[in-house]
Amino acid sequence: MAAIVSDKLLDWYDAHARDLPWRARPGEPAPDPYRVWLSEVMLQQTTVAAVKPYFEAFTSRWPKVEALAAAPEEDVMAAWAGLGYYSRARNLVKAARVVAEMGGFPDTEAELRKLPGLGDYTAAAVAAIAFGRRAVVVDANVERVVSRLFSIREPLPGSRKAIRAATDAITPKSRAGDFAQAMMDLGSGICTARDPKCLLCPLERDCRGKAEGDPALLPVKAPKKAKPTRQGTAWWIEREGAVWLVRREGTGMLGGMRALPDDGWSARGDGSGEAPIEGSWEARGVVRHAFTHFAIELSVERQSGAAQPEGEGEWWPIAELDDAGLPTLYAKAARLVLA
DNA sequence: TACCCGTGGCT
DNA sequence: TAGCCAAGGGT
C-alpha cells in the first residue's frame, strides 16, 4: 500500500505541480539550497501569496547566502517587515552567517537541524528538496492529509507521533523532495481543511478517512484558548519633519523591529500609560490589532516640536517612513497620525 | 507541554 | 464578523 500511495502521488505531482519561484519543475535539477532554505523559512506559518513578493525582493537584493550574511541585521529586519514572526528574520541572519562561514549549506538533515530557525520540519524539507535526501517531512498539510489517509482520530497535538510514523511509512526512498512537495500541494489544493475535493484526489481509493465517513472532520484538534485584549499607548514624537523611532529589544514581541516608543504593553498585561517625555499630548485615536494569542487596543498620542527622548532612537524623516520597516501595528498607528 | 510569537485572506 | 487558517520554531 505504501509504494502504491507514493507512486500515485508522484504521478499526480508530475501532472499537477504548482509552478513556484523557489521550486524546480518535476524532473529538473534541484534548485539552489539558498533559495530552498529562504523560501522554507518564509513559508513557516505563512501563505504562498504573502511570501512571493518577499522572496523576490530578498533574492534580488541578496542573491546568495554570502550577501545575506554580509548584510546589517537591521536591513534584513526592515526588509522582513510585514511578513510577521520576526524571530525568523533574526535567525535568518544568524544562520546565513554560519553557513557563509562554513562555505555552504550542510547537506544532511541532522546538520541542517543545528542551524538557528530550522526545526524538524524545515531541516527535513531542505534536506529532501535541495539535496535529495530521504527525510520525513511533516508540516500542517501532511498532518491533515495523513490524519485522513490513515483515519487517525486522536486529537492533535497528541497524534503527532502516530502521524510521523505513518508519514515515514509512505515516504519513498527516492524523490523524497518531490513527495514532500506533492503532499503539500495536495493539502493546499485538494485535501483542504474545509470542503476537501475528494473527487479530484489521487488517493481517494486509499483514504480510510473517506471510507469511514467525513474526512473533513479530521484532524481533530484541541480547543483553543480565548485571547485577551490588552490596552497600550504609543507615542508619536515629531520634530522638524521627523518622528522618533526606537528599535525594540530582545527576542520577544516584535523584537529587533523599528517601532514607535510605547508604554510597555505586552501579551501578559496592559501598558503603564506613562509618556517618555513631558509636554502636552494630542490624542489621535485608537488602533486595533489582533496578534496570534491576544489583541491590542493601542491609543496613539502625538506631540510636535518635542525634545529628544532619553535613550536609544533615531529621528526618521516622515516622508521616508515607508522605508523604516515598521511592523503592521505601528504602520497602522502611523497611518492614523498621518491621515 | 504549553505557551509565546504576526499577518492577511477566507468564510 | 469573529474565528479559522497557513510549508513552525524556540523555550
GROMACS .gro file of C-alpha atoms (C1' of nucleotides) in nm:
model
  361
    1MET     CA    1   0.000   0.000   0.000
    2ALA     CA    2   0.288   0.236   0.087
    3ALA     CA    3   0.457   0.213  -0.252
    4ILE     CA    4   0.123   0.244  -0.426
    5VAL     CA    5   0.037   0.564  -0.242
    6SER     CA    6   0.371   0.734  -0.311
    7ASP     CA    7   0.363   0.628  -0.678
    8LYS     CA    8   0.012   0.762  -0.722
    9LEU     CA    9   0.102   1.087  -0.551
   10LEU     CA   10   0.421   1.137  -0.754
   11ASP     CA   11   0.231   1.070  -1.078
   12TRP     CA   12  -0.025   1.327  -0.973
   13TYR     CA   13   0.253   1.573  -0.886
   14ASP     CA   14   0.419   1.527  -1.225
   15ALA     CA   15   0.094   1.636  -1.386
   16HIS     CA   16  -0.032   1.899  -1.140
   17ALA     CA   17   0.264   2.052  -0.950
   18ARG     CA   18   0.233   2.423  -0.878
   19ASP     CA   19   0.489   2.642  -1.053
   20LEU     CA   20   0.650   2.845  -0.775
   21PRO     CA   21   0.951   3.080  -0.788
   22TRP     CA   22   1.158   2.872  -0.545
   23ARG     CA   23   1.072   2.536  -0.693
   24ALA     CA   24   1.217   2.323  -0.972
   25ARG     CA   25   0.969   2.168  -1.211
   26PRO     CA   26   0.940   1.789  -1.184
   27GLY     CA   27   1.241   1.627  -1.347
   28GLU     CA   28   1.459   1.938  -1.330
   29PRO     CA   29   1.773   1.954  -1.112
   30ALA     CA   30   1.722   2.059  -0.750
   31PRO     CA   31   1.719   2.437  -0.701
   32ASP     CA   32   1.987   2.637  -0.516
   33PRO     CA   33   1.984   2.535  -0.146
   34TYR     CA   34   1.986   2.904  -0.053
   35ARG     CA   35   1.658   2.959  -0.233
   36VAL     CA   36   1.506   2.644  -0.086
   37TRP     CA   37   1.609   2.744   0.267
   38LEU     CA   38   1.494   3.104   0.228
   39SER     CA   39   1.156   3.001   0.089
   40GLU     CA   40   1.101   2.737   0.356
   41VAL     CA   41   1.171   2.985   0.636
   42MET     CA   42   0.943   3.245   0.478
   43LEU     CA   43   0.670   2.985   0.432
   44GLN     CA   44   0.664   2.890   0.801
   45GLN     CA   45   0.304   2.961   0.905
   46THR     CA   46   0.276   3.197   0.609
   47THR     CA   47   0.079   3.172   0.286
   48VAL     CA   48   0.237   3.130  -0.057
   49ALA     CA   49   0.071   3.452  -0.175
   50ALA     CA   50   0.222   3.651   0.111
   51VAL     CA   51   0.569   3.503   0.059
   52LYS     CA   52   0.607   3.558  -0.316
   53PRO     CA   53   0.687   3.934  -0.316
   54TYR     CA   54   0.922   3.898  -0.018
   55PHE     CA   55   1.104   3.608  -0.181
   56GLU     CA   56   1.153   3.811  -0.499
   57ALA     CA   57   1.274   4.113  -0.300
   58PHE     CA   58   1.519   3.912  -0.089
   59THR     CA   59   1.669   3.708  -0.373
   60SER     CA   60   1.700   4.019  -0.587
   61ARG     CA   61   1.873   4.219  -0.312
   62TRP     CA   62   2.073   3.928  -0.166
   63PRO     CA   63   2.120   3.671  -0.447
   64LYS     CA   64   2.349   3.444  -0.247
   65VAL     CA   65   2.377   3.342   0.114
   66GLU     CA   66   2.711   3.523   0.140
   67ALA     CA   67   2.540   3.852   0.050
   68LEU     CA   68   2.273   3.798   0.312
   69ALA     CA   69   2.539   3.708   0.566
   70ALA     CA   70   2.716   4.037   0.500
   71ALA     CA   71   2.401   4.249   0.536
   72PRO     CA   72   2.339   4.454   0.854
   73GLU     CA   73   2.077   4.280   1.065
   74GLU     CA   74   1.858   4.589   1.078
   75ASP     CA   75   1.840   4.599   0.697
   76VAL     CA   76   1.715   4.240   0.692
   77MET     CA   77   1.465   4.313   0.969
   78ALA     CA   78   1.331   4.612   0.777
   79ALA     CA   79   1.302   4.404   0.459
   80TRP     CA   80   1.109   4.140   0.657
   81ALA     CA   81   0.865   4.397   0.798
   82GLY     CA   82   0.504   4.297   0.735
   83LEU     CA   83   0.575   3.925   0.698
   84GLY     CA   84   0.545   3.853   1.070
   85TYR     CA   85   0.713   3.616   1.317
   86TYR     CA   86   1.022   3.832   1.329
   87SER     CA   87   1.235   3.576   1.511
   88ARG     CA   88   1.255   3.417   1.167
   89ALA     CA   89   1.443   3.720   1.036
   90ARG     CA   90   1.674   3.733   1.337
   91ASN     CA   91   1.755   3.364   1.295
   92LEU     CA   92   1.784   3.404   0.918
   93VAL     CA   93   2.078   3.640   0.960
   94LYS     CA   94   2.241   3.417   1.221
   95ALA     CA   95   2.205   3.108   1.002
   96ALA     CA   96   2.330   3.288   0.691
   97ARG     CA   97   2.645   3.390   0.876
   98VAL     CA   98   2.707   3.036   0.999
   99VAL     CA   99   2.653   2.894   0.650
  100ALA     CA  100   2.879   3.154   0.487
  101GLU     CA  101   3.148   3.075   0.741
  102MET     CA  102   3.108   2.703   0.664
  103GLY     CA  103   3.145   2.772   0.295
  104GLY     CA  104   2.798   2.647   0.205
  105PHE     CA  105   2.490   2.472   0.334
  106PRO     CA  106   2.531   2.138   0.510
  107ASP     CA  107   2.366   1.864   0.304
  108THR     CA  108   2.225   1.637   0.574
  109GLU     CA  109   1.910   1.672   0.779
  110ALA     CA  110   2.098   1.638   1.109
  111GLU     CA  111   2.345   1.917   1.026
  112LEU     CA  112   2.075   2.144   0.887
  113ARG     CA  113   1.874   2.093   1.206
  114LYS     CA  114   2.154   2.265   1.402
  115LEU     CA  115   2.109   2.595   1.218
  116PRO     CA  116   1.902   2.859   1.401
  117GLY     CA  117   1.546   2.875   1.275
  118LEU     CA  118   1.549   2.523   1.129
  119GLY     CA  119   1.330   2.288   1.326
  120ASP     CA  120   1.224   1.934   1.245
  121TYR     CA  121   1.009   2.038   0.952
  122THR     CA  122   1.243   2.283   0.778
  123ALA     CA  123   1.555   2.071   0.820
  124ALA     CA  124   1.376   1.774   0.667
  125ALA     CA  125   1.228   1.982   0.387
  126VAL     CA  126   1.561   2.139   0.285
  127ALA     CA  127   1.742   1.804   0.306
  128ALA     CA  128   1.481   1.643   0.083
  129ILE     CA  129   1.413   1.925  -0.163
  130ALA     CA  130   1.760   2.074  -0.204
  131PHE     CA  131   1.976   1.766  -0.150
  132GLY     CA  132   1.755   1.473  -0.248
  133ARG     CA  133   1.787   1.310   0.092
  134ARG     CA  134   1.514   1.082   0.212
  135ALA     CA  135   1.360   1.269   0.504
  136VAL     CA  136   1.023   1.253   0.677
  137VAL     CA  137   0.870   1.594   0.611
  138VAL     CA  138   0.573   1.675   0.833
  139ASP     CA  139   0.401   2.010   0.820
  140ALA     CA  140   0.039   2.108   0.878
  141ASN     CA  141  -0.058   1.990   0.528
  142VAL     CA  142   0.097   1.650   0.587
  143GLU     CA  143  -0.067   1.626   0.928
  144ARG     CA  144  -0.404   1.683   0.768
  145VAL     CA  145  -0.351   1.451   0.469
  146VAL     CA  146  -0.206   1.169   0.679
  147SER     CA  147  -0.468   1.202   0.952
  148ARG     CA  148  -0.732   1.149   0.686
  149LEU     CA  149  -0.548   0.887   0.483
  150PHE     CA  150  -0.494   0.667   0.789
  151SER     CA  151  -0.804   0.782   0.978
  152ILE     CA  152  -0.604   0.891   1.281
  153ARG     CA  153  -0.870   1.014   1.522
  154GLU     CA  154  -0.663   1.103   1.826
  155PRO     CA  155  -0.661   1.484   1.859
  156LEU     CA  156  -0.357   1.696   1.777
  157PRO     CA  157  -0.101   1.751   1.914
  158GLY     CA  158  -0.111   1.409   2.081
  159SER     CA  159  -0.135   1.234   1.745
  160ARG     CA  160   0.197   1.374   1.616
  161LYS     CA  161   0.394   1.058   1.687
  162ALA     CA  162   0.144   0.840   1.500
  163ILE     CA  163   0.131   1.088   1.211
  164ARG     CA  164   0.507   1.089   1.184
  165ALA     CA  165   0.524   0.708   1.180
  166ALA     CA  166   0.256   0.689   0.913
  167THR     CA  167   0.431   0.953   0.703
  168ASP     CA  168   0.757   0.761   0.735
  169ALA     CA  169   0.579   0.450   0.610
  170ILE     CA  170   0.466   0.616   0.286
  171THR     CA  171   0.777   0.829   0.216
  172PRO     CA  172   0.966   0.681  -0.082
  173LYS     CA  173   1.340   0.617  -0.089
  174SER     CA  174   1.385   0.832  -0.398
  175ARG     CA  175   1.219   1.161  -0.492
  176ALA     CA  176   1.154   1.239  -0.124
  177GLY     CA  177   1.164   1.611  -0.206
  178ASP     CA  178   0.903   1.581  -0.476
  179PHE     CA  179   0.698   1.359  -0.248
  180ALA     CA  180   0.704   1.620   0.027
  181GLN     CA  181   0.607   1.897  -0.210
  182ALA     CA  182   0.337   1.676  -0.359
  183MET     CA  183   0.189   1.622  -0.014
  184MET     CA  184   0.189   1.997   0.044
  185ASP     CA  185   0.029   2.068  -0.293
  186LEU     CA  186  -0.232   1.803  -0.222
  187GLY     CA  187  -0.304   1.953   0.119
  188SER     CA  188  -0.314   2.303  -0.021
  189GLY     CA  189  -0.542   2.243  -0.318
  190ILE     CA  190  -0.727   1.912  -0.274
  191CYS     CA  191  -0.715   1.781   0.082
  192THR     CA  192  -0.804   2.122   0.223
  193ALA     CA  193  -0.901   2.194   0.580
  194ARG     CA  194  -1.256   2.280   0.482
  195ASP     CA  195  -1.450   2.122   0.196
  196PRO     CA  196  -1.186   1.877   0.068
  197LYS     CA  197  -1.209   1.797  -0.305
  198CYS     CA  198  -1.213   1.419  -0.269
  199LEU     CA  199  -1.341   1.364  -0.623
  200LEU     CA  200  -1.017   1.515  -0.755
  201CYS     CA  201  -0.790   1.334  -0.511
  202PRO     CA  202  -0.548   1.073  -0.650
  203LEU     CA  203  -0.559   0.895  -0.313
  204GLU     CA  204  -0.935   0.876  -0.268
  205ARG     CA  205  -0.942   0.498  -0.305
  206ASP     CA  206  -0.668   0.466  -0.042
  207CYS     CA  207  -0.821   0.705   0.210
  208ARG     CA  208  -0.951   0.538   0.527
  209GLY     CA  209  -1.090   0.867   0.649
  210LYS     CA  210  -1.304   0.888   0.336
  211ALA     CA  211  -1.408   0.525   0.361
  212GLU     CA  212  -1.510   0.559   0.725
  213GLY     CA  213  -1.710   0.880   0.694
  214ASP     CA  214  -1.641   1.252   0.657
  215PRO     CA  215  -1.268   1.322   0.614
  216ALA     CA  216  -1.329   1.693   0.675
  217LEU     CA  217  -1.372   1.610   1.045
  218LEU     CA  218  -1.001   1.516   1.058
  219PRO     CA  219  -0.762   1.602   1.207
  220VAL     CA  220  -0.930   1.653   1.543
  221LYS     CA  221  -0.776   1.950   1.725
  222ALA     CA  222  -0.771   2.054   2.088
  223PRO     CA  223  -0.992   2.357   2.157
  224LYS     CA  224  -0.818   2.693   2.155
  225LYS     CA  225  -0.792   2.934   2.442
  226ALA     CA  226  -0.974   3.266   2.431
  227LYS     CA  227  -0.748   3.560   2.351
  228PRO     CA  228  -0.744   3.858   2.589
  229THR     CA  229  -0.750   4.222   2.477
  230ARG     CA  230  -0.468   4.443   2.608
  231GLN     CA  231  -0.456   4.821   2.630
  232GLY     CA  232  -0.149   5.021   2.541
  233THR     CA  233  -0.027   5.361   2.424
  234ALA     CA  234   0.222   5.454   2.152
  235TRP     CA  235   0.383   5.798   2.131
  236TRP     CA  236   0.428   5.987   1.805
  237ILE     CA  237   0.704   6.235   1.884
  238GLU     CA  238   0.764   6.473   1.598
  239ARG     CA  239   1.024   6.741   1.526
  240GLU     CA  240   1.116   6.917   1.203
  241GLY     CA  241   0.950   6.668   0.973
  242ALA     CA  242   1.090   6.364   1.154
  243VAL     CA  243   0.945   6.115   1.401
  244TRP     CA  244   1.130   5.946   1.686
  245LEU     CA  245   1.169   5.573   1.629
  246VAL     CA  246   1.318   5.315   1.861
  247ARG     CA  247   1.431   4.960   1.796
  248ARG     CA  248   1.254   4.703   2.009
  249GLU     CA  249   1.494   4.494   2.211
  250GLY     CA  250   1.522   4.126   2.277
  251THR     CA  251   1.353   3.822   2.129
  252GLY     CA  252   1.000   3.894   2.246
  253MET     CA  253   0.712   4.063   2.069
  254LEU     CA  254   0.837   4.243   1.758
  255GLY     CA  255   1.193   4.209   1.890
  256GLY     CA  256   1.452   4.379   1.671
  257MET     CA  257   1.194   4.580   1.478
  258ARG     CA  258   1.173   4.957   1.448
  259ALA     CA  259   0.874   5.096   1.636
  260LEU     CA  260   0.716   5.398   1.798
  261PRO     CA  261   0.801   5.435   2.167
  262ASP     CA  262   0.527   5.278   2.376
  263ASP     CA  263   0.423   5.224   2.736
  264GLY     CA  264   0.534   4.864   2.779
  265TRP     CA  265   0.217   4.676   2.683
  266SER     CA  266   0.266   4.303   2.630
  267ALA     CA  267   0.081   3.976   2.587
  268ARG     CA  268   0.061   3.950   2.964
  269GLY     CA  269  -0.064   4.293   3.060
  270ASP     CA  270  -0.162   4.648   2.979
  271GLY     CA  271   0.084   4.932   2.933
  272SER     CA  272   0.162   5.183   3.206
  273GLY     CA  273   0.028   5.483   3.014
  274GLU     CA  274   0.339   5.679   3.114
  275ALA     CA  275   0.482   5.903   2.842
  276PRO     CA  276   0.857   5.909   2.768
  277ILE     CA  277   0.876   6.291   2.775
  278GLU     CA  278   0.689   6.580   2.933
  279GLY     CA  279   0.459   6.805   2.737
  280SER     CA  280   0.103   6.813   2.615
  281TRP     CA  281  -0.023   6.523   2.406
  282GLU     CA  282  -0.288   6.519   2.139
  283ALA     CA  283  -0.499   6.201   2.125
  284ARG     CA  284  -0.504   6.076   1.766
  285GLY     CA  285  -0.726   5.773   1.814
  286VAL     CA  286  -0.704   5.400   1.877
  287VAL     CA  287  -0.555   5.125   1.661
  288ARG     CA  288  -0.698   4.775   1.699
  289HIS     CA  289  -0.476   4.484   1.602
  290ALA     CA  290  -0.506   4.108   1.655
  291PHE     CA  291  -0.197   3.902   1.727
  292THR     CA  292  -0.197   3.524   1.749
  293HIS     CA  293  -0.277   3.496   2.118
  294PHE     CA  294  -0.403   3.840   2.220
  295ALA     CA  295  -0.549   4.158   2.078
  296ILE     CA  296  -0.436   4.513   2.147
  297GLU     CA  297  -0.616   4.845   2.156
  298LEU     CA  298  -0.334   5.092   2.106
  299SER     CA  299  -0.401   5.457   2.185
  300VAL     CA  300  -0.185   5.688   1.976
  301GLU     CA  301  -0.076   6.022   2.123
  302ARG     CA  302   0.110   6.291   1.930
  303GLN     CA  303   0.342   6.573   2.031
  304SER     CA  304   0.525   6.806   1.790
  305GLY     CA  305   0.820   7.036   1.838
  306ALA     CA  306   0.928   6.794   2.104
  307ALA     CA  307   1.252   6.746   2.292
  308GLN     CA  308   1.454   6.433   2.217
  309PRO     CA  309   1.364   6.147   2.450
  310GLU     CA  310   1.637   5.983   2.653
  311GLY     CA  311   1.776   5.651   2.538
  312GLU     CA  312   1.844   5.491   2.202
  313GLY     CA  313   1.647   5.600   1.899
  314GLU     CA  314   1.659   5.795   1.577
  315TRP     CA  315   1.478   6.083   1.411
  316TRP     CA  316   1.328   5.928   1.098
  317PRO     CA  317   1.209   6.155   0.812
  318ILE     CA  318   0.833   6.122   0.794
  319ALA     CA  319   0.845   6.143   0.415
  320GLU     CA  320   1.052   5.821   0.413
  321LEU     CA  321   0.855   5.631   0.674
  322ASP     CA  322   0.774   5.352   0.429
  323ASP     CA  323   1.142   5.258   0.435
  324ALA     CA  324   1.160   5.228   0.814
  325GLY     CA  325   1.024   4.873   0.814
  326LEU     CA  326   0.758   4.924   1.077
  327PRO     CA  327   0.561   4.612   1.171
  328THR     CA  328   0.194   4.630   1.093
  329LEU     CA  329   0.074   4.753   1.434
  330TYR     CA  330   0.296   5.062   1.415
  331ALA     CA  331   0.234   5.111   1.045
  332LYS     CA  332  -0.136   5.135   1.137
  333ALA     CA  333  -0.055   5.387   1.411
  334ALA     CA  334   0.146   5.595   1.164
  335ARG     CA  335  -0.140   5.591   0.916
  336LEU     CA  336  -0.372   5.711   1.189
  337VAL     CA  337  -0.148   6.007   1.272
  338LEU     CA  338  -0.082   6.098   0.909
  339ALA     CA  339  -0.440   6.058   0.790
  340DT     C1'  340   0.399   2.050   2.748
  341DA     C1'  341   0.213   2.469   2.678
  342DC     C1'  342   0.292   2.899   2.562
  343DC     C1'  343   0.490   3.277   2.300
  344DC     C1'  344   0.545   3.475   1.852
  345DG     C1'  345   0.245   3.821   1.304
  346DT     C1'  346  -0.013   3.870   0.932
  347DG     C1'  347  -0.374   3.879   0.582
  348DG     C1'  348  -0.724   3.610   0.337
  349DC     C1'  349  -1.133   3.349   0.374
  350DT     C1'  350  -1.595   3.207   0.538
  351DT     C1'  351  -1.788   3.936   1.180
  352DA     C1'  352  -1.527   3.666   1.466
  353DG     C1'  353  -1.284   3.287   1.419
  354DC     C1'  354  -1.007   2.988   1.148
  355DC     C1'  355  -0.623   2.905   0.893
  356DA     C1'  356  -0.129   2.893   0.657
  357DA     C1'  357   0.535   2.498   0.404
  358DG     C1'  358   0.671   2.611   1.258
  359DG     C1'  359   1.049   2.731   1.585
  360DG     C1'  360   1.212   2.848   2.040
  361DT     C1'  361   1.182   2.794   2.514
   0.00000   0.00000   0.00000
